[in-house]
């Protein structure tokens, strides 16, 4: 059996009981380690599970999946994914490969950033399509995400914009050379300058999601909701006004975006250190 | 501390380790018991937690929340919600009440049906606004949800339609009389007849979500993905073509909807029995 198991949004205790039992019964445990950065180290996960966790980089999953699936028809193998395994980065390819080899699979769902957007106080029913804001380079400044944002605004929907993250692929050059370095994130301030007033400067180097709210439920209950819920979220996830502490009128508030971000103090983001996110590598 | 804890999509083992630890440390444990029906009985939850679980009906939560929050500034109280606590039915009101009484709160996220839609093989980024299809009555056949569907179709987005469920409120008459009976669900066949060919007859009395896919990623990988993933999902959640076993051409397939449903054999749905869902009471 190949178990594809979501780890949730924060640390080793966000796995479900069902997921933990599955992991503990597996002979090999892989962690998808190239589309997100966890708040918790591989050593701490290994200790909690009582199993050595093997980091699976992009080249392992995309080119060497035979090794992950080896003997999975005779024994149990776990493939761990931050957040929910079928929500952002979906790894359907691995499930299809297992299926073609007649290896049974089981998906164990968990909290996804796409559902945790409810932490902003906005009703998830009122979100339109989710956007990814890719890294800009000197030769590539994609604008298609902005057209999608306009489509959402036109039908009165909120928009969640996921920010790109490069876990190891620092440049096209080192991807080609298979030479990787420490994680980095979308330089939001740069995007903000080029995209107009909707985008705030990043309140934190660990900012991962921008939410653009559109309709009246934000005015009706979100300011007080945000105030109430800010201290109540699990350590890696806090909604924040941007800039965080500015008092806003309801009208101004509606025109601002809300950010879901990882507070720097709970998720130190130094090169090589583990940090927190649940975002896809787009 | 008031803990607001998601239970995930299936049974007692879908709670997170963080959530389970919180529940076991609480002096009172309430279960939100009026917007969803679980696959697991309250007795089984109580046994697994080692705590007596108290069902909280609508009147308890909306009119007697003081009892839930009693002494929560001095001891720990848990409020359990099927799925994720801030996704579908959000219970923000309870969090705001706690906040106004200076009771600290903590939200513990879990899998939501809104993220588990990824089980259909469709990319969640490509879903537009989520719709609720309410119960039709002799005097009320709301059509606004259909306009929202058209907005999604116009911008090429998939649509998830959540089906109404009446856990205890069987009619306006017995709501007024505070006289409740067994759960019932949207009579989908009736809605299908009045809404045109997009809607299949319900493949199961436990059908809860219809997904209307729009764009090409369904053709590209969903048929094989669905085939691979059907046996791999946790017991309470299976995507299904409708009708489930008809072979379809890619064009026909694109024009059909996909249903996420609760197989009748894993979720017996007799009056009074516990069954499974994660849907809001709209």
JSON list of N, CA, C and O in Angstrom, two decimals, chain B residues 1 9 22 26 41 58 81-82 103 110 122 130 140 157 200 203 214 224-225 237 240 252 254 257 265 278-279:
[
{"chain": "B", "resi": 1, "resn": "UNK", "atom": "N", "xyz": [-9.57, 28.42, 28.15]},
{"chain": "B", "resi": 1, "resn": "UNK", "atom": "CA", "xyz": [-9.36, 28.39, 26.69]},
{"chain": "B", "resi": 1, "resn": "UNK", "atom": "C", "xyz": [-10.52, 27.66, 26.03]},
{"chain": "B", "resi": 1, "resn": "UNK", "atom": "O", "xyz": [-10.92, 26.59, 26.47]},
{"chain": "B", "resi": 9, "resn": "UNK", "atom": "N", "xyz": [-12.96, 14.40, 7.95]},
{"chain": "B", "resi": 9, "resn": "UNK", "atom": "CA", "xyz": [-14.03, 13.98, 7.05]},
{"chain": "B", "resi": 9, "resn": "UNK", "atom": "C", "xyz": [-14.64, 12.62, 7.34]},
{"chain": "B", "resi": 9, "resn": "UNK", "atom": "O", "xyz": [-15.61, 12.23, 6.68]},
{"chain": "B", "resi": 22, "resn": "UNK", "atom": "N", "xyz": [-5.69, 18.29, 22.85]},
{"chain": "B", "resi": 22, "resn": "UNK", "atom": "CA", "xyz": [-6.51, 19.38, 23.41]},
{"chain": "B", "resi": 22, "resn": "UNK", "atom": "C", "xyz": [-7.79, 18.82, 24.02]},
{"chain": "B", "resi": 22, "resn": "UNK", "atom": "O", "xyz": [-8.16, 19.17, 25.14]},
{"chain": "B", "resi": 26, "resn": "UNK", "atom": "N", "xyz": [-9.51, 18.79, 28.19]},
{"chain": "B", "resi": 26, "resn": "UNK", "atom": "CA", "xyz": [-10.65, 19.70, 28.44]},
{"chain": "B", "resi": 26, "resn": "UNK", "atom": "C", "xyz": [-11.59, 19.16, 29.51]},
{"chain": "B", "resi": 26, "resn": "UNK", "atom": "O", "xyz": [-11.75, 17.95, 29.66]},
{"chain": "B", "resi": 41, "resn": "UNK", "atom": "N", "xyz": [-20.58, 7.38, 15.97]},
{"chain": "B", "resi": 41, "resn": "UNK", "atom": "CA", "xyz": [-21.53, 7.73, 17.02]},
{"chain": "B", "resi": 41, "resn": "UNK", "atom": "C", "xyz": [-20.85, 8.55, 18.11]},
{"chain": "B", "resi": 41, "resn": "UNK", "atom": "O", "xyz": [-19.63, 8.52, 18.27]},
{"chain": "B", "resi": 58, "resn": "UNK", "atom": "N", "xyz": [-28.58, 23.31, 17.59]},
{"chain": "B", "resi": 58, "resn": "UNK", "atom": "CA", "xyz": [-28.63, 24.72, 17.20]},
{"chain": "B", "resi": 58, "resn": "UNK", "atom": "C", "xyz": [-29.06, 25.62, 18.36]},
{"chain": "B", "resi": 58, "resn": "UNK", "atom": "O", "xyz": [-28.45, 26.66, 18.60]},
{"chain": "B", "resi": 81, "resn": "UNK", "atom": "N", "xyz": [-16.13, 20.35, 15.56]},
{"chain": "B", "resi": 81, "resn": "UNK", "atom": "CA", "xyz": [-16.89, 20.62, 14.34]},
{"chain": "B", "resi": 81, "resn": "UNK", "atom": "C", "xyz": [-16.43, 19.62, 13.27]},
{"chain": "B", "resi": 81, "resn": "UNK", "atom": "O", "xyz": [-15.23, 19.45, 13.07]},
{"chain": "B", "resi": 82, "resn": "UNK", "atom": "N", "xyz": [-17.36, 18.98, 12.57]},
{"chain": "B", "resi": 82, "resn": "UNK", "atom": "CA", "xyz": [-16.99, 18.09, 11.46]},
{"chain": "B", "resi": 82, "resn": "UNK", "atom": "C", "xyz": [-16.25, 18.89, 10.40]},
{"chain": "B", "resi": 82, "resn": "UNK", "atom": "O", "xyz": [-16.55, 20.06, 10.16]},
{"chain": "B", "resi": 103, "resn": "UNK", "atom": "N", "xyz": [-12.26, 35.38, 26.87]},
{"chain": "B", "resi": 103, "resn": "UNK", "atom": "CA", "xyz": [-11.88, 33.97, 26.91]},
{"chain": "B", "resi": 103, "resn": "UNK", "atom": "C", "xyz": [-10.97, 33.70, 25.71]},
{"chain": "B", "resi": 103, "resn": "UNK", "atom": "O", "xyz": [-11.36, 33.94, 24.57]},
{"chain": "B", "resi": 110, "resn": "UNK", "atom": "N", "xyz": [-8.47, 21.24, 10.21]},
{"chain": "B", "resi": 110, "resn": "UNK", "atom": "CA", "xyz": [-8.48, 19.85, 9.75]},
{"chain": "B", "resi": 110, "resn": "UNK", "atom": "C", "xyz": [-8.97, 19.83, 8.30]},
{"chain": "B", "resi": 110, "resn": "UNK", "atom": "O", "xyz": [-9.26, 20.86, 7.71]},
{"chain": "B", "resi": 122, "resn": "UNK", "atom": "N", "xyz": [-9.74, 17.20, -10.10]},
{"chain": "B", "resi": 122, "resn": "UNK", "atom": "CA", "xyz": [-9.75, 18.57, -10.62]},
{"chain": "B", "resi": 122, "resn": "UNK", "atom": "C", "xyz": [-8.89, 19.45, -9.74]},
{"chain": "B", "resi": 122, "resn": "UNK", "atom": "O", "xyz": [-8.88, 19.31, -8.51]},
{"chain": "B", "resi": 130, "resn": "UNK", "atom": "N", "xyz": [-18.28, 28.57, -4.57]},
{"chain": "B", "resi": 130, "resn": "UNK", "atom": "CA", "xyz": [-18.99, 27.37, -4.13]},
{"chain": "B", "resi": 130, "resn": "UNK", "atom": "C", "xyz": [-20.47, 27.71, -3.94]},
{"chain": "B", "resi": 130, "resn": "UNK", "atom": "O", "xyz": [-20.80, 28.77, -3.41]},
{"chain": "B", "resi": 140, "resn": "UNK", "atom": "N", "xyz": [-41.25, 27.52, -2.08]},
{"chain": "B", "resi": 140, "resn": "UNK", "atom": "CA", "xyz": [-39.93, 28.17, -2.22]},
{"chain": "B", "resi": 140, "resn": "UNK", "atom": "C", "xyz": [-39.03, 27.33, -3.11]},
{"chain": "B", "resi": 140, "resn": "UNK", "atom": "O", "xyz": [-38.61, 26.24, -2.74]},
{"chain": "B", "resi": 157, "resn": "UNK", "atom": "N", "xyz": [-14.62, 28.17, -14.92]},
{"chain": "B", "resi": 157, "resn": "UNK", "atom": "CA", "xyz": [-14.27, 27.57, -13.63]},
{"chain": "B", "resi": 157, "resn": "UNK", "atom": "C", "xyz": [-15.16, 26.36, -13.32]},
{"chain": "B", "resi": 157, "resn": "UNK", "atom": "O", "xyz": [-16.34, 26.36, -13.67]},
{"chain": "B", "resi": 200, "resn": "UNK", "atom": "N", "xyz": [-27.50, 15.06, -12.48]},
{"chain": "B", "resi": 200, "resn": "UNK", "atom": "CA", "xyz": [-27.81, 13.64, -12.58]},
{"chain": "B", "resi": 200, "resn": "UNK", "atom": "C", "xyz": [-28.80, 13.25, -11.51]},
{"chain": "B", "resi": 200, "resn": "UNK", "atom": "O", "xyz": [-28.92, 13.93, -10.48]},
{"chain": "B", "resi": 203, "resn": "UNK", "atom": "N", "xyz": [-27.01, 9.19, -7.32]},
{"chain": "B", "resi": 203, "resn": "UNK", "atom": "CA", "xyz": [-26.60, 7.78, -7.36]},
{"chain": "B", "resi": 203, "resn": "UNK", "atom": "C", "xyz": [-26.74, 7.11, -6.01]},
{"chain": "B", "resi": 203, "resn": "UNK", "atom": "O", "xyz": [-26.56, 5.91, -5.90]},
{"chain": "B", "resi": 214, "resn": "UNK", "atom": "N", "xyz": [-15.45, 22.19, -15.79]},
{"chain": "B", "resi": 214, "resn": "UNK", "atom": "CA", "xyz": [-15.58, 22.96, -17.01]},
{"chain": "B", "resi": 214, "resn": "UNK", "atom": "C", "xyz": [-14.44, 22.77, -17.99]},
{"chain": "B", "resi": 214, "resn": "UNK", "atom": "O", "xyz": [-14.65, 22.67, -19.18]},
{"chain": "B", "resi": 224, "resn": "UNK", "atom": "N", "xyz": [-8.50, 8.72, -15.76]},
{"chain": "B", "resi": 224, "resn": "UNK", "atom": "CA", "xyz": [-7.59, 7.73, -15.20]},
{"chain": "B", "resi": 224, "resn": "UNK", "atom": "C", "xyz": [-7.33, 8.01, -13.72]},
{"chain": "B", "resi": 224, "resn": "UNK", "atom": "O", "xyz": [-7.18, 7.10, -12.91]},
{"chain": "B", "resi": 225, "resn": "UNK", "atom": "N", "xyz": [-7.32, 9.30, -13.36]},
{"chain": "B", "resi": 225, "resn": "UNK", "atom": "CA", "xyz": [-7.10, 9.63, -11.96]},
{"chain": "B", "resi": 225, "resn": "UNK", "atom": "C", "xyz": [-8.24, 9.10, -11.08]},
{"chain": "B", "resi": 225, "resn": "UNK", "atom": "O", "xyz": [-8.02, 8.48, -10.05]},
{"chain": "B", "resi": 237, "resn": "UNK", "atom": "N", "xyz": [-15.49, 9.08, 1.81]},
{"chain": "B", "resi": 237, "resn": "UNK", "atom": "CA", "xyz": [-15.42, 10.02, 0.71]},
{"chain": "B", "resi": 237, "resn": "UNK", "atom": "C", "xyz": [-15.01, 9.30, -0.56]},
{"chain": "B", "resi": 237, "resn": "UNK", "atom": "O", "xyz": [-13.93, 8.78, -0.66]},
{"chain": "B", "resi": 240, "resn": "UNK", "atom": "N", "xyz": [-17.29, 9.87, -7.75]},
{"chain": "B", "resi": 240, "resn": "UNK", "atom": "CA", "xyz": [-17.98, 8.90, -8.58]},
{"chain": "B", "resi": 240, "resn": "UNK", "atom": "C", "xyz": [-18.47, 9.60, -9.84]},
{"chain": "B", "resi": 240, "resn": "UNK", "atom": "O", "xyz": [-18.95, 10.72, -9.78]},
{"chain": "B", "resi": 252, "resn": "UNK", "atom": "N", "xyz": [-18.14, 13.68, -23.87]},
{"chain": "B", "resi": 252, "resn": "UNK", "atom": "CA", "xyz": [-19.28, 13.40, -22.99]},
{"chain": "B", "resi": 252, "resn": "UNK", "atom": "C", "xyz": [-18.87, 13.60, -21.53]},
{"chain": "B", "resi": 252, "resn": "UNK", "atom": "O", "xyz": [-19.61, 14.15, -20.72]},
{"chain": "B", "resi": 254, "resn": "UNK", "atom": "N", "xyz": [-16.62, 15.55, -20.26]},
{"chain": "B", "resi": 254, "resn": "UNK", "atom": "CA", "xyz": [-16.52, 16.97, -19.89]},
{"chain": "B", "resi": 254, "resn": "UNK", "atom": "C", "xyz": [-17.88, 17.56, -19.59]},
{"chain": "B", "resi": 254, "resn": "UNK", "atom": "O", "xyz": [-18.01, 18.46, -18.77]},
{"chain": "B", "resi": 257, "resn": "UNK", "atom": "N", "xyz": [-21.15, 15.81, -14.78]},
{"chain": "B", "resi": 257, "resn": "UNK", "atom": "CA", "xyz": [-20.67, 16.25, -13.49]},
{"chain": "B", "resi": 257, "resn": "UNK", "atom": "C", "xyz": [-20.03, 15.07, -12.76]},
{"chain": "B", "resi": 257, "resn": "UNK", "atom": "O", "xyz": [-20.23, 13.92, -13.10]},
{"chain": "B", "resi": 265, "resn": "UNK", "atom": "N", "xyz": [-22.78, 1.71, 1.76]},
{"chain": "B", "resi": 265, "resn": "UNK", "atom": "CA", "xyz": [-22.37, 0.57, 2.61]},
{"chain": "B", "resi": 265, "resn": "UNK", "atom": "C", "xyz": [-21.49, 1.00, 3.78]},
{"chain": "B", "resi": 265, "resn": "UNK", "atom": "O", "xyz": [-21.48, 0.35, 4.81]},
{"chain": "B", "resi": 278, "resn": "UNK", "atom": "N", "xyz": [-20.04, 16.50, 5.71]},
{"chain": "B", "resi": 278, "resn": "UNK", "atom": "CA", "xyz": [-19.32, 17.66, 6.20]},
{"chain": "B", "resi": 278, "resn": "UNK", "atom": "C", "xyz": [-19.94, 18.93, 5.65]},
{"chain": "B", "resi": 278, "resn": "UNK", "atom": "O", "xyz": [-19.27, 19.88, 5.35]},
{"chain": "B", "resi": 279, "resn": "UNK", "atom": "N", "xyz": [-21.23, 18.90, 5.51]},
{"chain": "B", "resi": 279, "resn": "UNK", "atom": "CA", "xyz": [-21.88, 20.01, 4.83]},
{"chain": "B", "resi": 279, "resn": "UNK", "atom": "C", "xyz": [-22.58, 20.99, 5.75]},
{"chain": "B", "resi": 279, "resn": "UNK", "atom": "O", "xyz": [-23.04, 20.63, 6.82]}
]
